[in-house]
Rosetta silent file (secondary structure, phi, psi, omega in degrees, C-alpha in Angstrom):
SEQUENCE: MKVFENIYFIGGIHGVGKGTICKEIASKTKLIHITASQVLKWEEISDIDNKLVKNITSSQNRLIKGLKNIIKKDQTYLLDGHFCLLDSNEVSRRIDEDTFDQINPKIILIVIDDAEKIVERLQSRDDKIYNVGVLNQLQLMEIEYAKYLSNKYSVPYIEIKNGNYNRLIEII
SCORE:     score description
SCORE:     0.000 S_00000001
   1 L     0.000  113.719  179.678    2.459  -18.652   -6.307 S_00000001
   2 L   -76.319  128.050  177.855    4.828  -15.898   -7.489 S_00000001
   3 L  -107.721  -36.550 -174.183    3.505  -13.963  -10.451 S_00000001
   4 L  -118.503  155.901 -179.869    5.827  -10.939  -10.465 S_00000001
   5 L  -125.938    0.597 -167.443    9.554  -10.453   -9.937 S_00000001
   6 L  -137.046   40.373 -179.119    9.898   -6.680  -10.196 S_00000001
   7 E  -122.922  127.919  167.762    7.654   -4.922   -7.676 S_00000001
   8 E   -96.882  127.614 -177.019    8.645   -2.901   -4.623 S_00000001
   9 E  -103.760  125.349  177.567    5.540   -2.653   -2.440 S_00000001
  10 E  -118.417  121.759 -178.126    4.936    0.509   -0.417 S_00000001
  11 E  -117.773  176.327  179.707    2.033    0.525    1.996 S_00000001
  12 L   155.379  158.296 -176.740    0.480    2.781    4.562 S_00000001
  13 L   -72.971  163.008  177.450   -2.953    3.902    5.631 S_00000001
  14 L   -53.708  134.247  174.599   -5.047    6.365    3.648 S_00000001
  15 L    84.310    3.973 -177.739   -3.734    9.912    4.001 S_00000001
  16 L   -79.181  -18.822  178.259   -0.267    8.976    5.276 S_00000001
  17 L   108.839   19.263 -179.532    1.438   10.484    2.224 S_00000001
  18 H   -57.070  -48.465 -176.061    2.306    7.418    0.120 S_00000001
  19 H   -59.497  -45.378  179.642    1.471    9.109   -3.168 S_00000001
  20 H   -61.844  -46.799 -179.318    3.614   12.163   -2.497 S_00000001
  21 H   -65.522  -41.342  179.515    6.570   10.062   -1.383 S_00000001
  22 H   -61.790  -40.339  178.569    6.188    7.666   -4.332 S_00000001
  23 H   -62.270  -41.009  178.452    6.259   10.548   -6.799 S_00000001
  24 H   -64.907  -45.475 -179.777    9.493   11.817   -5.207 S_00000001
  25 H   -61.974  -45.981 -179.112   11.074    8.342   -5.245 S_00000001
  26 H   -61.353  -35.319 -179.089   10.054    7.762   -8.874 S_00000001
  27 H   -71.217  -19.574 -177.445   11.556   11.116   -9.895 S_00000001
  28 H  -106.435   -0.703 -177.283   14.928   10.112   -8.376 S_00000001
  29 L  -137.112 -176.058  175.118   15.021    6.493   -9.580 S_00000001
  30 L   -97.067    8.130  178.979   14.018    4.350  -12.531 S_00000001
  31 L   -69.547  140.939  176.840   11.079    2.912  -10.567 S_00000001
  32 E   -99.679  120.270 -177.913    7.675    3.295  -12.195 S_00000001
  33 E   -84.969  124.712  170.925    5.048    4.385   -9.672 S_00000001
  34 E  -131.811  148.921  178.441    1.616    2.794   -9.899 S_00000001
  35 E  -107.545  146.362  177.134   -1.143    2.855   -7.314 S_00000001
  36 H   -59.740  -37.973  179.916   -3.362   -0.035   -6.355 S_00000001
  37 H   -60.794  -40.482  178.099   -6.359    2.315   -6.661 S_00000001
  38 H   -65.441  -44.301 -178.526   -5.474    3.098  -10.291 S_00000001
  39 H   -64.607  -40.634  179.822   -5.019   -0.588  -11.116 S_00000001
  40 H   -70.945  -19.253 -170.866   -8.285   -1.478   -9.365 S_00000001
  41 L    54.542   55.801 -173.568  -10.043    1.390  -11.131 S_00000001
  42 H   -49.590  -36.711 -178.776  -11.487    2.177   -7.701 S_00000001
  43 H   -63.302  -20.309  178.394  -13.895    4.743   -9.149 S_00000001
  44 H   -82.616  -23.071 -174.878  -15.620    1.879  -11.004 S_00000001
  45 H  -112.768   -5.349 -179.194  -16.198   -0.225   -7.892 S_00000001
  46 L  -162.012  162.625  170.942  -16.777    2.411   -5.175 S_00000001
  47 L   -63.249  141.003 -175.422  -17.356    6.087   -4.530 S_00000001
  48 L   -57.926  -32.450 -178.735  -13.997    7.830   -4.822 S_00000001
  49 L   -92.303    2.770  178.600  -14.146    9.090   -1.210 S_00000001
  50 L   -83.397  120.958 -179.674  -15.196    5.728    0.221 S_00000001
  51 L  -102.328    3.020  179.871  -12.306    4.110    2.104 S_00000001
  52 E   -95.605  139.799 -176.501  -14.293    1.036    3.194 S_00000001
  53 E  -111.810  120.482 -178.779  -13.980   -2.149    1.169 S_00000001
  54 L   -65.630  -48.291 -177.390  -17.015   -4.418    0.824 S_00000001
  55 L  -133.636   96.934 -175.329  -15.119   -7.492   -0.360 S_00000001
  56 H   -62.061  -43.925 -178.696  -11.365   -7.346    0.235 S_00000001
  57 H   -60.809  -45.140  179.534  -10.654  -10.686   -1.474 S_00000001
  58 H   -61.871  -42.769 -179.027  -12.558   -9.685   -4.603 S_00000001
  59 H   -66.478  -35.459 -179.880  -10.784   -6.324   -4.799 S_00000001
  60 H   -72.993  -34.563  173.858   -7.380   -8.000   -4.418 S_00000001
  61 H   -62.267  -39.826  177.748   -8.172  -10.538   -7.153 S_00000001
  62 H   -64.927  -37.347  178.338   -9.041   -7.570   -9.358 S_00000001
  63 H   -62.119  -50.047 -178.809   -5.720   -5.958   -8.405 S_00000001
  64 H   -61.181  -43.722  178.656   -3.669   -9.014   -9.433 S_00000001
  65 H   -60.022  -43.969  178.825   -5.606   -9.320  -12.697 S_00000001
  66 H   -64.312  -41.262  179.060   -4.986   -5.636  -13.420 S_00000001
  67 H   -62.384  -37.998  179.313   -1.289   -5.908  -12.589 S_00000001
  68 H   -59.431  -28.720  179.647   -0.926   -8.817  -15.019 S_00000001
  69 H   -84.822  -15.194 -173.856   -2.071   -6.430  -17.767 S_00000001
  70 H  -107.271  -44.926 -170.387    0.303   -3.613  -16.754 S_00000001
  71 L   -67.704  129.340  176.235    3.570   -5.054  -15.422 S_00000001
  72 L  -109.441  137.190 -174.475    6.387   -5.497  -17.925 S_00000001
  73 L   -62.351  -27.264 -175.252    9.249   -7.848  -17.055 S_00000001
  74 L   -91.472   10.947  178.681   11.989   -5.411  -18.135 S_00000001
  75 L  -129.653  160.732  179.096   10.908   -2.608  -15.774 S_00000001
  76 L  -117.651  138.315 -171.310   10.750   -2.216  -11.992 S_00000001
  77 E  -118.708  149.634  171.324    7.690   -0.856  -10.240 S_00000001
  78 E  -111.833  102.706 -177.778    6.837    0.900   -7.007 S_00000001
  79 E   -93.726  118.520 -177.696    3.324   -0.296   -6.156 S_00000001
  80 E   -96.512  116.739 -178.282    1.544    1.970   -3.702 S_00000001
  81 E  -157.187 -145.436 -175.725   -1.183    0.150   -1.755 S_00000001
  82 L  -135.210  150.331  171.553   -2.162   -1.230    1.613 S_00000001
  83 L   -91.591  -28.759 -179.793   -1.246   -4.100    3.886 S_00000001
  84 E  -140.540  155.714  179.315   -4.574   -3.797    5.699 S_00000001
  85 E  -138.103  163.563  171.639   -7.909   -2.171    4.948 S_00000001
  86 E   -90.763  126.755  177.651  -11.118   -1.230    6.730 S_00000001
  87 E   -78.457 -176.914 -175.398  -13.961   -3.510    5.696 S_00000001
  88 L   -64.811  -13.730  176.053  -17.528   -2.268    5.220 S_00000001
  89 L   -99.946   13.071 -177.608  -18.053   -2.513    9.007 S_00000001
  90 L    60.689   32.928  176.032  -14.970   -0.354    9.660 S_00000001
  91 L  -100.979  132.571  178.998  -13.077   -3.372   11.023 S_00000001
  92 E   -69.894  128.683 -179.705   -9.349   -3.541   10.249 S_00000001
  93 E  -133.483  140.948  173.887   -8.528   -6.557    8.080 S_00000001
  94 E   -72.032  145.287  170.055   -5.281   -7.837    6.612 S_00000001
  95 L   -66.694  141.456  179.643   -5.042   -8.110    2.835 S_00000001
  96 L   -51.350  133.615  179.651   -5.063  -11.807    1.926 S_00000001
  97 H   -59.235  -32.400  178.577   -1.557  -13.218    2.157 S_00000001
  98 H   -57.398  -34.320  177.860   -2.086  -14.851   -1.231 S_00000001
  99 H   -59.405  -46.605 -179.460   -2.143  -11.371   -2.787 S_00000001
 100 H   -72.428  -30.758  174.347    1.377  -10.704   -1.521 S_00000001
 101 H   -58.510  -40.820 -179.602    2.484  -14.215   -2.496 S_00000001
 102 H   -75.353  -41.477  178.202    1.583  -13.301   -6.086 S_00000001
 103 H   -63.171  -36.697  176.302    3.002   -9.768   -5.957 S_00000001
 104 L    53.466   59.623 -172.871    6.220  -11.291   -4.590 S_00000001
 105 L   -62.697  139.296  176.235    7.621   -7.947   -3.375 S_00000001
 106 L   -78.121  -30.588  178.316   11.373   -7.325   -3.707 S_00000001
 107 E  -144.717  143.818  174.853   11.201   -4.815   -0.853 S_00000001
 108 E  -108.630  119.969  177.414    8.504   -4.036    1.728 S_00000001
 109 E  -119.540  148.389  174.759    8.170   -0.350    2.535 S_00000001
 110 E  -140.673  132.797  177.465    5.697    1.325    4.852 S_00000001
 111 E   -93.772  128.843 -175.903    4.973    5.016    5.291 S_00000001
 112 E  -125.728  141.419  174.881    4.219    5.954    8.892 S_00000001
 113 L  -150.809  169.797  177.737    2.982    9.200   10.425 S_00000001
 114 L   -66.407  129.955 -175.931    1.219   10.426   13.531 S_00000001
 115 H   -58.380  -35.540  179.527   -2.449    9.362   13.430 S_00000001
 116 H   -66.258  -38.534  176.646   -3.651   12.821   14.477 S_00000001
 117 H   -65.334  -38.966 -179.956   -1.784   14.430   11.563 S_00000001
 118 H   -64.585  -42.223  178.609   -3.279   11.844    9.222 S_00000001
 119 H   -59.410  -44.383  178.325   -6.792   12.615   10.502 S_00000001
 120 H   -61.266  -44.491 -179.658   -6.220   16.323    9.824 S_00000001
 121 H   -62.221  -46.018 -179.937   -4.901   15.563    6.331 S_00000001
 122 H   -65.834  -39.523  179.705   -7.840   13.278    5.526 S_00000001
 123 H   -62.771  -41.886  178.793  -10.372   15.751    6.916 S_00000001
 124 H   -67.073  -42.549 -176.429   -8.906   18.476    4.714 S_00000001
 125 H   -74.068  -45.695 -172.647   -8.704   16.190    1.658 S_00000001
 126 H  -101.737   -7.294 -175.906  -12.005   14.284    2.002 S_00000001
 127 L    54.423   45.519 -176.716  -14.020   16.791    4.062 S_00000001
 128 L  -141.606  147.343  179.157  -14.805   13.914    6.405 S_00000001
 129 L   -95.831  129.091 -179.839  -14.065   13.243   10.077 S_00000001
 130 L  -112.703  152.000  179.782  -12.057   10.103   10.854 S_00000001
 131 L   -83.876  119.559 -178.826  -11.557    8.374   14.190 S_00000001
 132 H   -58.769  -42.579 -178.826   -7.949    8.777   15.412 S_00000001
 133 H   -62.255  -42.245  179.855   -8.127    5.525   17.390 S_00000001
 134 H   -64.714  -44.917 -179.395   -9.326    3.504   14.393 S_00000001
 135 H   -67.416  -37.180  178.200   -6.595    4.937   12.153 S_00000001
 136 H   -64.551  -44.104  178.152   -3.932    4.401   14.812 S_00000001
 137 H   -62.077  -43.189  179.415   -5.012    0.762   15.238 S_00000001
 138 H   -61.823  -43.255 -179.858   -5.028    0.283   11.450 S_00000001
 139 H   -64.289  -42.701  178.006   -1.539    1.763   11.154 S_00000001
 140 H   -62.863  -39.142  178.024   -0.172   -0.494   13.923 S_00000001
 141 H   -64.886  -40.651  178.187   -1.751   -3.505   12.225 S_00000001
 142 H   -63.054  -43.757 -179.829   -0.154   -2.506    8.908 S_00000001
 143 H   -60.566  -48.392 -179.579    3.291   -2.180   10.519 S_00000001
 144 H   -59.557  -44.778 -178.163    2.994   -5.599   12.168 S_00000001
 145 H   -69.554  -39.156  178.193    1.825   -7.267    8.942 S_00000001
 146 H   -61.363  -42.534  177.614    4.490   -5.519    6.825 S_00000001
 147 H   -63.464  -43.080  178.437    7.200   -6.843    9.167 S_00000001
 148 H   -58.576  -49.106 -178.714    5.690  -10.321    8.999 S_00000001
 149 H   -63.475  -39.453  177.428    5.644  -10.257    5.178 S_00000001
 150 H   -58.667  -44.759  178.014    9.217   -8.964    5.048 S_00000001
 151 H   -66.186  -43.406 -178.731   10.331  -11.920    7.168 S_00000001
 152 H   -57.859  -44.279 -175.775    8.236  -14.384    5.165 S_00000001
 153 H   -93.878   -1.522 -178.014    9.772  -13.329    1.845 S_00000001
 154 L    53.242   49.019  178.401   13.245  -12.569    3.275 S_00000001
 155 L  -122.403  157.807  179.335   13.209   -9.082    1.757 S_00000001
 156 L   -59.016  143.787  173.474   14.187   -5.730    3.276 S_00000001
 157 E  -112.646  124.568 -178.865   11.644   -3.945    5.491 S_00000001
 158 E  -128.328  125.771  173.602   11.888   -0.163    5.381 S_00000001
 159 E   -95.318  131.643  177.021    9.882    2.303    7.468 S_00000001
 160 E  -108.477  110.412  178.264    9.524    5.744    5.938 S_00000001
 161 E  -119.564  143.402  179.455    8.995    8.380    8.609 S_00000001
 162 L    54.100   33.734  176.812    9.021   12.134    8.066 S_00000001
 163 L    71.554   10.542 -176.222    9.402   11.555    4.339 S_00000001
 164 L   -88.615  103.734 -179.877   12.843    9.954    4.777 S_00000001
 165 L  -114.049   24.684 -176.974   13.276    7.295    2.102 S_00000001
 166 H   -60.077  -35.851 -178.912   17.092    7.433    1.937 S_00000001
 167 H   -61.688  -39.493  177.669   17.488    3.753    2.881 S_00000001
 168 H   -62.672  -45.315 -179.352   15.497    2.746   -0.205 S_00000001
 169 H   -60.585  -40.091  178.557   17.644    4.959   -2.432 S_00000001
 170 H   -62.597  -41.678 -178.078   20.786    3.357   -0.921 S_00000001
 171 H   -67.963  -39.715 -178.513   19.469   -0.163   -1.661 S_00000001
 172 L   -68.162    0.000    0.000   18.513    0.682   -5.235 S_00000001
């Protein structure tokens, strides 16, 4: 069930640089950048530095409900979120497909970086040690799922590596 018609979805694992890239894209386009964490009001449902999700389905239902209160039909949004998350047991899980059915993304973007660089970035940001193998597996799972969703919705799939988002700018 499609709920939205005006969202470009950009995903990537925690610490990959989505926020930085989204701010740059928003400054060069008319896209309005919003983050799934802001919409979810993550600080209300978890510790801010906790990257594990107890109930992925519940959090995604909260995301859709929040988006319904924010999204305006006459504007276009760049929603920064995830294709997959680590559950409370640190197991990589896909976001429910129904969530993306409702978001109905116009474009699927994914930010990719070297897992070791991401671990360093997260350690510096969160003062926490992350497992390179777990993050690498999560990133590969996100890429695979993003490609699947792009095919399902017949929308462009764009990988952003080394901060290069020129293809998106060309499409817009």
